[in-house]
Short mmCIF file of C-alpha atoms and ligand atoms in Angstrom, two decimals:
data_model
loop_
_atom_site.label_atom_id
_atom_site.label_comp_id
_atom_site.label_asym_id
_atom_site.label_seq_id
_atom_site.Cartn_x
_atom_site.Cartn_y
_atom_site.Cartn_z
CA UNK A 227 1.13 -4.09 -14.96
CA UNK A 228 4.65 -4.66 -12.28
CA UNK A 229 6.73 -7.70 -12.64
CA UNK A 230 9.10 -8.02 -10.53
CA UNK A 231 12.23 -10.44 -11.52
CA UNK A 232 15.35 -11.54 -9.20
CA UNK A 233 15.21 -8.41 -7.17
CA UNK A 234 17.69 -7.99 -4.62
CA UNK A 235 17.47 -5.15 -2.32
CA UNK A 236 20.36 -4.86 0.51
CA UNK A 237 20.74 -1.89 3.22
CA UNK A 238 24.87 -2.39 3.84
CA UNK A 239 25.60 -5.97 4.41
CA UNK A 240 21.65 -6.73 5.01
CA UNK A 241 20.31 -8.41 2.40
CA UNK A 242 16.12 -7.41 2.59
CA UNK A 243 15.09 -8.81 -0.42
CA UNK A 244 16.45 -11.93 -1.45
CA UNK A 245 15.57 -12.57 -5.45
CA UNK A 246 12.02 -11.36 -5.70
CA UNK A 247 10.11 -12.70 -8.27
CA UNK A 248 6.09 -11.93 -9.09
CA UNK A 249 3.71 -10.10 -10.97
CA UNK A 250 0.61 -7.76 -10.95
CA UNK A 251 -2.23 -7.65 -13.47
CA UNK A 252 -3.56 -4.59 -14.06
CA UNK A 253 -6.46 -3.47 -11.50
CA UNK A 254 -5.15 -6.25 -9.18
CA UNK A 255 -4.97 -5.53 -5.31
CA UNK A 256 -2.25 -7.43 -3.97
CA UNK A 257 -2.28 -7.86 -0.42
CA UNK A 258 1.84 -8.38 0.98
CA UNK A 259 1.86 -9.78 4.29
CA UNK A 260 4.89 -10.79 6.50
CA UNK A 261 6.02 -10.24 10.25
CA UNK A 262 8.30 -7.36 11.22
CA UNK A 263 11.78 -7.09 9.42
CA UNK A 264 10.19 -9.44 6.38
CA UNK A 265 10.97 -7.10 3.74
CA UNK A 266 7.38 -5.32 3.01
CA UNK A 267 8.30 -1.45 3.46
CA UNK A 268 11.59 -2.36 1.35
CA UNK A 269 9.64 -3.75 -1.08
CA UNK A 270 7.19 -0.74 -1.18
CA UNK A 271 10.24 1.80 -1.28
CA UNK A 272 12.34 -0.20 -4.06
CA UNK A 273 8.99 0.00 -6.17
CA UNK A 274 9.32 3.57 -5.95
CA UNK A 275 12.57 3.94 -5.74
CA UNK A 276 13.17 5.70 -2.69
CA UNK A 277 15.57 2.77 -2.28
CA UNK A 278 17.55 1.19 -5.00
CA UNK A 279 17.42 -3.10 -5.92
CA UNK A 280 21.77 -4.16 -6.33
CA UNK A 281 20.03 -6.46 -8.65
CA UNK A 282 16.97 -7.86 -10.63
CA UNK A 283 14.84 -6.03 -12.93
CA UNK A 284 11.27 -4.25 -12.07
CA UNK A 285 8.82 -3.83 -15.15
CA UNK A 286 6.06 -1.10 -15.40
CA UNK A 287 4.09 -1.93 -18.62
CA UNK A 288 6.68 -3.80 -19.94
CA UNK A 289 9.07 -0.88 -18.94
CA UNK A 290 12.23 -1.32 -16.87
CA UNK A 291 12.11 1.29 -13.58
CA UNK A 292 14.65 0.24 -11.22
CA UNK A 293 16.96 2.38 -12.51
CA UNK A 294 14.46 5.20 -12.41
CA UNK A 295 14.43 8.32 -9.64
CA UNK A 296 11.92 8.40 -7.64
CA UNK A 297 9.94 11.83 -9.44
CA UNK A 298 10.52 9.43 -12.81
CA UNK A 299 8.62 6.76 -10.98
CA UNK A 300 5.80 8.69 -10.15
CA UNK A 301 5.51 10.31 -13.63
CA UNK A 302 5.33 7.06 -14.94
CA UNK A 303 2.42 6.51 -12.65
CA UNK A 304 3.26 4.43 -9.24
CA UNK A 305 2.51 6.48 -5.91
CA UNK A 306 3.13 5.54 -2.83
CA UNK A 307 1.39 6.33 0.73
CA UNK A 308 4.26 5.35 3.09
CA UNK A 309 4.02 3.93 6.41
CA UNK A 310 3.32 6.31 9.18
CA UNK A 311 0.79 8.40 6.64
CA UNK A 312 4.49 11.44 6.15
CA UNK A 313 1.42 14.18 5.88
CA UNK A 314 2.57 17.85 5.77
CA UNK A 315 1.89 18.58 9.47
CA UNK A 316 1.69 22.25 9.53
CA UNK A 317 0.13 22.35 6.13
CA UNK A 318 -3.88 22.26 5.78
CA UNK A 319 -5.39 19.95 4.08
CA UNK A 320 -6.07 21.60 0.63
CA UNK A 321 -1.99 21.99 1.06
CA UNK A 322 -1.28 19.08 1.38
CA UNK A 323 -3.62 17.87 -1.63
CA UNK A 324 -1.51 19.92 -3.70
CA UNK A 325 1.82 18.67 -2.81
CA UNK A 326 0.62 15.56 -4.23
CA UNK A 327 -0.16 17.05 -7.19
CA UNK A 328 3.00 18.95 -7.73
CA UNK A 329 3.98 17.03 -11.01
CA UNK A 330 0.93 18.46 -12.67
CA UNK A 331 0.60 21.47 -14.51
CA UNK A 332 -3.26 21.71 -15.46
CA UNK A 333 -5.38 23.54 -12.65
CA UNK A 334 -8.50 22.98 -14.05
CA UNK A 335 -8.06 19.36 -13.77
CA UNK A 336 -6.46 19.55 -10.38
CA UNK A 337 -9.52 21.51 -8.75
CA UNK A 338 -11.82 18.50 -10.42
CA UNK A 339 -9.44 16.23 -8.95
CA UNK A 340 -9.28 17.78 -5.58
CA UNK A 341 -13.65 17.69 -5.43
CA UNK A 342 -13.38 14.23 -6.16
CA UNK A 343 -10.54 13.18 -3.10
CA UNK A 344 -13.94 15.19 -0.95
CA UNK A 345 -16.45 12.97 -2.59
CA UNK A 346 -14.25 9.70 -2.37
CA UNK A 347 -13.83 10.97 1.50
CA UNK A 348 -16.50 12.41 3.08
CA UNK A 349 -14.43 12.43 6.55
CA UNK A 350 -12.44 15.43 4.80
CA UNK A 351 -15.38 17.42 3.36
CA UNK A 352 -15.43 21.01 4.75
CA UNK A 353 -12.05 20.45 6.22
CA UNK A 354 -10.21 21.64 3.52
CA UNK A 355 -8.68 24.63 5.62
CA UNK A 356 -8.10 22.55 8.62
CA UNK A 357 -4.45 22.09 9.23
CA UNK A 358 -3.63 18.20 8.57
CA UNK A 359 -1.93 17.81 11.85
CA UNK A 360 -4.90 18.20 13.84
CA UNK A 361 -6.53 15.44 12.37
CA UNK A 362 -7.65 12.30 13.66
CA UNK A 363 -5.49 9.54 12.80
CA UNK A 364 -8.28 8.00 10.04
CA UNK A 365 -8.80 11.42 8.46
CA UNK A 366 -4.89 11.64 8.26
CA UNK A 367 -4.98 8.12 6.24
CA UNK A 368 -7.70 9.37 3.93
CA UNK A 369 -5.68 12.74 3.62
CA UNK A 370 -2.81 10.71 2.77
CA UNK A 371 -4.40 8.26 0.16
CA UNK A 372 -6.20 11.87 -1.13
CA UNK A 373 -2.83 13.19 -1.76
CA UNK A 374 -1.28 10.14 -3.65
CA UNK A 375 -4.78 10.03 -5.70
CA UNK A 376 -3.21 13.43 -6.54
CA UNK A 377 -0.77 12.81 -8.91
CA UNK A 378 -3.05 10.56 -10.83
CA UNK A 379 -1.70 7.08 -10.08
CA UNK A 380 -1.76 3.66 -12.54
CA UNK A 381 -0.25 1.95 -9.40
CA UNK A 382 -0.70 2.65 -5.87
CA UNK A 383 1.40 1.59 -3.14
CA UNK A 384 -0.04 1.22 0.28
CA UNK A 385 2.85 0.67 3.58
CA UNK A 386 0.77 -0.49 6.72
CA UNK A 387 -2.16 2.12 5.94
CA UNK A 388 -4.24 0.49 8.74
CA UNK A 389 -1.43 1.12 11.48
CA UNK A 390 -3.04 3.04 14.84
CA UNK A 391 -6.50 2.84 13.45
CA UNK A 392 -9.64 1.25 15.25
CA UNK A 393 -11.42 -1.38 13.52
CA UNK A 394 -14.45 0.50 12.59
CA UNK A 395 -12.06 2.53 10.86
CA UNK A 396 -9.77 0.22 9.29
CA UNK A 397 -13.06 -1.34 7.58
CA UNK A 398 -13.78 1.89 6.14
CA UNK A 399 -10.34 2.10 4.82
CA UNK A 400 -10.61 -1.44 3.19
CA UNK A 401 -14.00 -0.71 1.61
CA UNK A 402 -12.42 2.53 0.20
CA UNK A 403 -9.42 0.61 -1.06
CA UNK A 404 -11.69 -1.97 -2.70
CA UNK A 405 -13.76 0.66 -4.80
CA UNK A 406 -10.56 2.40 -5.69
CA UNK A 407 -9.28 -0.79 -7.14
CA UNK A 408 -12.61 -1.11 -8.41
CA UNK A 409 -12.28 1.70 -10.76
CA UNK A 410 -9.05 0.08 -12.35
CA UNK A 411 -6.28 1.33 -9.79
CA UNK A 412 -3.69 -1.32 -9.26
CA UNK A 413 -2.83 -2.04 -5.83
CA UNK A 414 0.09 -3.14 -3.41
CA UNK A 415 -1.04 -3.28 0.05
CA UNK A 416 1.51 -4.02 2.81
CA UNK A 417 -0.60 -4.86 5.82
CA UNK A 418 -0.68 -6.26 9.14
CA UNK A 419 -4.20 -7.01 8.96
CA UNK A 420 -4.53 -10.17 7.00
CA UNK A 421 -8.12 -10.48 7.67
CA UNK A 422 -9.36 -7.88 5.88
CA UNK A 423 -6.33 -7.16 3.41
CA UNK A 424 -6.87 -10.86 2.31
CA UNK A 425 -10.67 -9.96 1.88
CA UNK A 426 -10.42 -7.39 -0.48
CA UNK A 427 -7.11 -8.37 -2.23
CA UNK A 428 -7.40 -10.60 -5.13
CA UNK A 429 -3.63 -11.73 -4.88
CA UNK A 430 -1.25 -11.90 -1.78
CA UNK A 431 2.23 -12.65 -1.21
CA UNK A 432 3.74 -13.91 1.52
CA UNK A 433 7.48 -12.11 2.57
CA UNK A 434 9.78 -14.26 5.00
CA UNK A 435 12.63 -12.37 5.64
CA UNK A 436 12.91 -10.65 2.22
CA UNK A 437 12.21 -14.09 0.23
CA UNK A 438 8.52 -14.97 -1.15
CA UNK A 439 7.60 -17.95 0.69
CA UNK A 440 4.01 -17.93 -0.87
CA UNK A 441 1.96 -16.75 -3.00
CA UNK A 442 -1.96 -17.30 -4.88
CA UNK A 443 -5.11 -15.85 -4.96
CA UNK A 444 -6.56 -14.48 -1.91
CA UNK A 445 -8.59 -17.46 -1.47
CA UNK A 446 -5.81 -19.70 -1.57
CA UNK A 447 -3.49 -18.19 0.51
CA UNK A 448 -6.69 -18.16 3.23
CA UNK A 449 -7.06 -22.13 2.90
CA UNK A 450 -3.29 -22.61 3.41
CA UNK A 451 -2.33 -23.76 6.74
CA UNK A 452 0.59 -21.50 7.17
CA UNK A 453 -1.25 -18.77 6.53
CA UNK A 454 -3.98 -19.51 8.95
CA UNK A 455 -1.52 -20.76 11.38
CA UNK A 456 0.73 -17.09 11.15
CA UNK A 457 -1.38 -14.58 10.03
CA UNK A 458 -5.14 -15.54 10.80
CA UNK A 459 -4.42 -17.01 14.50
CA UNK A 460 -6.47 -20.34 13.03
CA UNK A 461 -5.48 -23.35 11.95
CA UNK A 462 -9.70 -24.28 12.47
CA UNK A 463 -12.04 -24.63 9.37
CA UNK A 464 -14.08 -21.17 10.33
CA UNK A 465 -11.74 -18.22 10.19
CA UNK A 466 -13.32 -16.23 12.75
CA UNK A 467 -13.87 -12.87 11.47
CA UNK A 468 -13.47 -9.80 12.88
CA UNK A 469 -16.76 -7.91 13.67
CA UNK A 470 -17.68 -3.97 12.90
CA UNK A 471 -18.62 -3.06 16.18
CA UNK A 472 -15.46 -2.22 17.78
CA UNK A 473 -13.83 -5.67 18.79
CA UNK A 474 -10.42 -7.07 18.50
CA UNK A 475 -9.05 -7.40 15.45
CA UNK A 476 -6.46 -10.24 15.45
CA UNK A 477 -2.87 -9.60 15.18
CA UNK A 478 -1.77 -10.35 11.77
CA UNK A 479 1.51 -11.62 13.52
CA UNK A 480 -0.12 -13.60 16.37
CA UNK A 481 1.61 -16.98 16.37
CA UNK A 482 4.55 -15.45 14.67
CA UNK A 483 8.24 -17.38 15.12
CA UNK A 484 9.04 -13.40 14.90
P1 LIG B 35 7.80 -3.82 9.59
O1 LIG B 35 6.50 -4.54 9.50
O2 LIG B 35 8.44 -3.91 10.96
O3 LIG B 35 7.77 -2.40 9.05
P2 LIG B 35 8.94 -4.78 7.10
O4 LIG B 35 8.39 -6.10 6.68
O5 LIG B 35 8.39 -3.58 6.46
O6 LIG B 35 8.85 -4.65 8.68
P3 LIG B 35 11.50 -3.77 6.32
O7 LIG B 35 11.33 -2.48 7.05
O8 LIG B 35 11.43 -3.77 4.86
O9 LIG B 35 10.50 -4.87 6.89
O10 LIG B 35 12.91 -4.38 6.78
C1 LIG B 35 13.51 -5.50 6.14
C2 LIG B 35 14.90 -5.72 6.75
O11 LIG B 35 15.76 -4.63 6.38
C3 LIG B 35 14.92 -5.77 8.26
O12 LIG B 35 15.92 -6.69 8.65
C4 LIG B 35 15.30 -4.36 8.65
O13 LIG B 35 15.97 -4.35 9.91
C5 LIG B 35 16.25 -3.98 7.54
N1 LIG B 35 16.22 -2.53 7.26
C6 LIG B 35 15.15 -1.80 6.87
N2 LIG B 35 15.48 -0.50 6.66
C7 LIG B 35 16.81 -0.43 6.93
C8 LIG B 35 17.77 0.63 6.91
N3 LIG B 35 17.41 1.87 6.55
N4 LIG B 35 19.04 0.34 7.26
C9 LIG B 35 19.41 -0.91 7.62
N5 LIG B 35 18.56 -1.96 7.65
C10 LIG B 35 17.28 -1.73 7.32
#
């Protein structure tokens, strides 16, 4: 679906991706992890081309984007939810549902489409009035993953969706991910939380400062002692999980050289 060949990404003289290489089968969820400054949201945003790669070549379908704006991008069918959620504050909900749709012409469609973000989250049902700033934070991430679900997306990118949520939540937003990618969405998900990011991904890449220092199946990348050692807090044989009840979930950079 995305292959990703010698990309190099630089903001001045910083040089945030250094030769990126990988790819994504369709309906994969790849989880990216990596410690502040590694190179995730840069990844994300030269995917959609909010920022441009100096080099390397990115393939959608066997189709070079990196040239591509960033409206082309999403025509073609990659979305992104960036970090920090970027809702339409003073907008309402239904508002802000639309904005995501705003490369689509049919309304007929859209209204189907806009019942279905309500179905997929129930947290938003009978809010569609309310104005998305006075939401909690975990409505705000469904509003947000609503609004790229919008625009109809092959490819969905996902920067740090758990950030400021509580666990309880953040395992609702996992489950959600995992039936989207289910129903044949493919998936990047830059994430703090390894734990559960690793547990619904089927792939995962490891960023260390903008360079891929690893990357498998989910299950591999678990067993693998740097992994455990950086972003699991283990180096044991149980990972210790975290539970639904509320408790701590561990810092995906505990143990970090960061
Ligand atoms: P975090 O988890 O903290 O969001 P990240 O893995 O997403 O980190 P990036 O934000 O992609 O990392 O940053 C990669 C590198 O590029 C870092 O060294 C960062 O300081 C630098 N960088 C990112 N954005 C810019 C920018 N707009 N201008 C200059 N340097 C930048």
């Amino acid at each position: 679906m995305l292959r990703f060949e010698g990309v190099n990404t630089f903001y001045g003289p910083i040089h945030a991706l250094k030769g990126v290489s990988f790819h994504v089968d369709k309906g994969a969820l790849v989880a990216v992890l990596g410690a502040n400054g590694a190179g995730k949201t840069t990844l994300m945003n030269t995917t959609s081309g909010l920022v441009r790669a100096r080099s390397g070549q990115i393939f959608l379908e066997g189709r070079r984007i990196e040239r591509l704006p960033p409206d082309r991008i999403v025509r073609l069918g990659i979305t992104q939810v960036p970090e920090g959620r970027q809702l339409f504050p003073d907008l309402s909900v239904v508002e802000n549902l639309r904005m995501g749709a705003y490369i689509r012409r049919n309304g007929a469609a859209l209204r189907r489409d806009m019942s279905e973000v309500f179905e997929r989250f129930p947290a938003l049902n009978g809010r569609g009035r309310q104005i998305a700033g006075t939401l909690s934070g975990g409505e705000q991430q469904m509003l947000a993953i609503g609004r790229a679900l919008m625009a109809r997306p092959r490819v969905l990118l996902l920067d740090e969706p758990s950030l400021g949520l509580s666990p309880l939540l953040v395992r609702q937003l996992f489950d959600r991910l995992a039936a989207l990618s289910h129903e044949g969405i493919t998936m990047i998900v830059a994430e703090q939380n390894a734990y559960l990011s690793l547990e619904v991904a089927s792939q995962g890449i490891v960023l260390e400062t903008g360079r891929v220092a690893l990357m498998g199946s989910s299950d591999e990348l678990r067993r693998t002692d740097r992994v455990r050692q950086l972003y699991l807090g283990t180096k044991g044989k149980a990972d210790p999980r975290p539970d639904d009840t509320g408790g701590d979930v561990p810092d995906a950079k505990r143990g970090s050289t960061d």
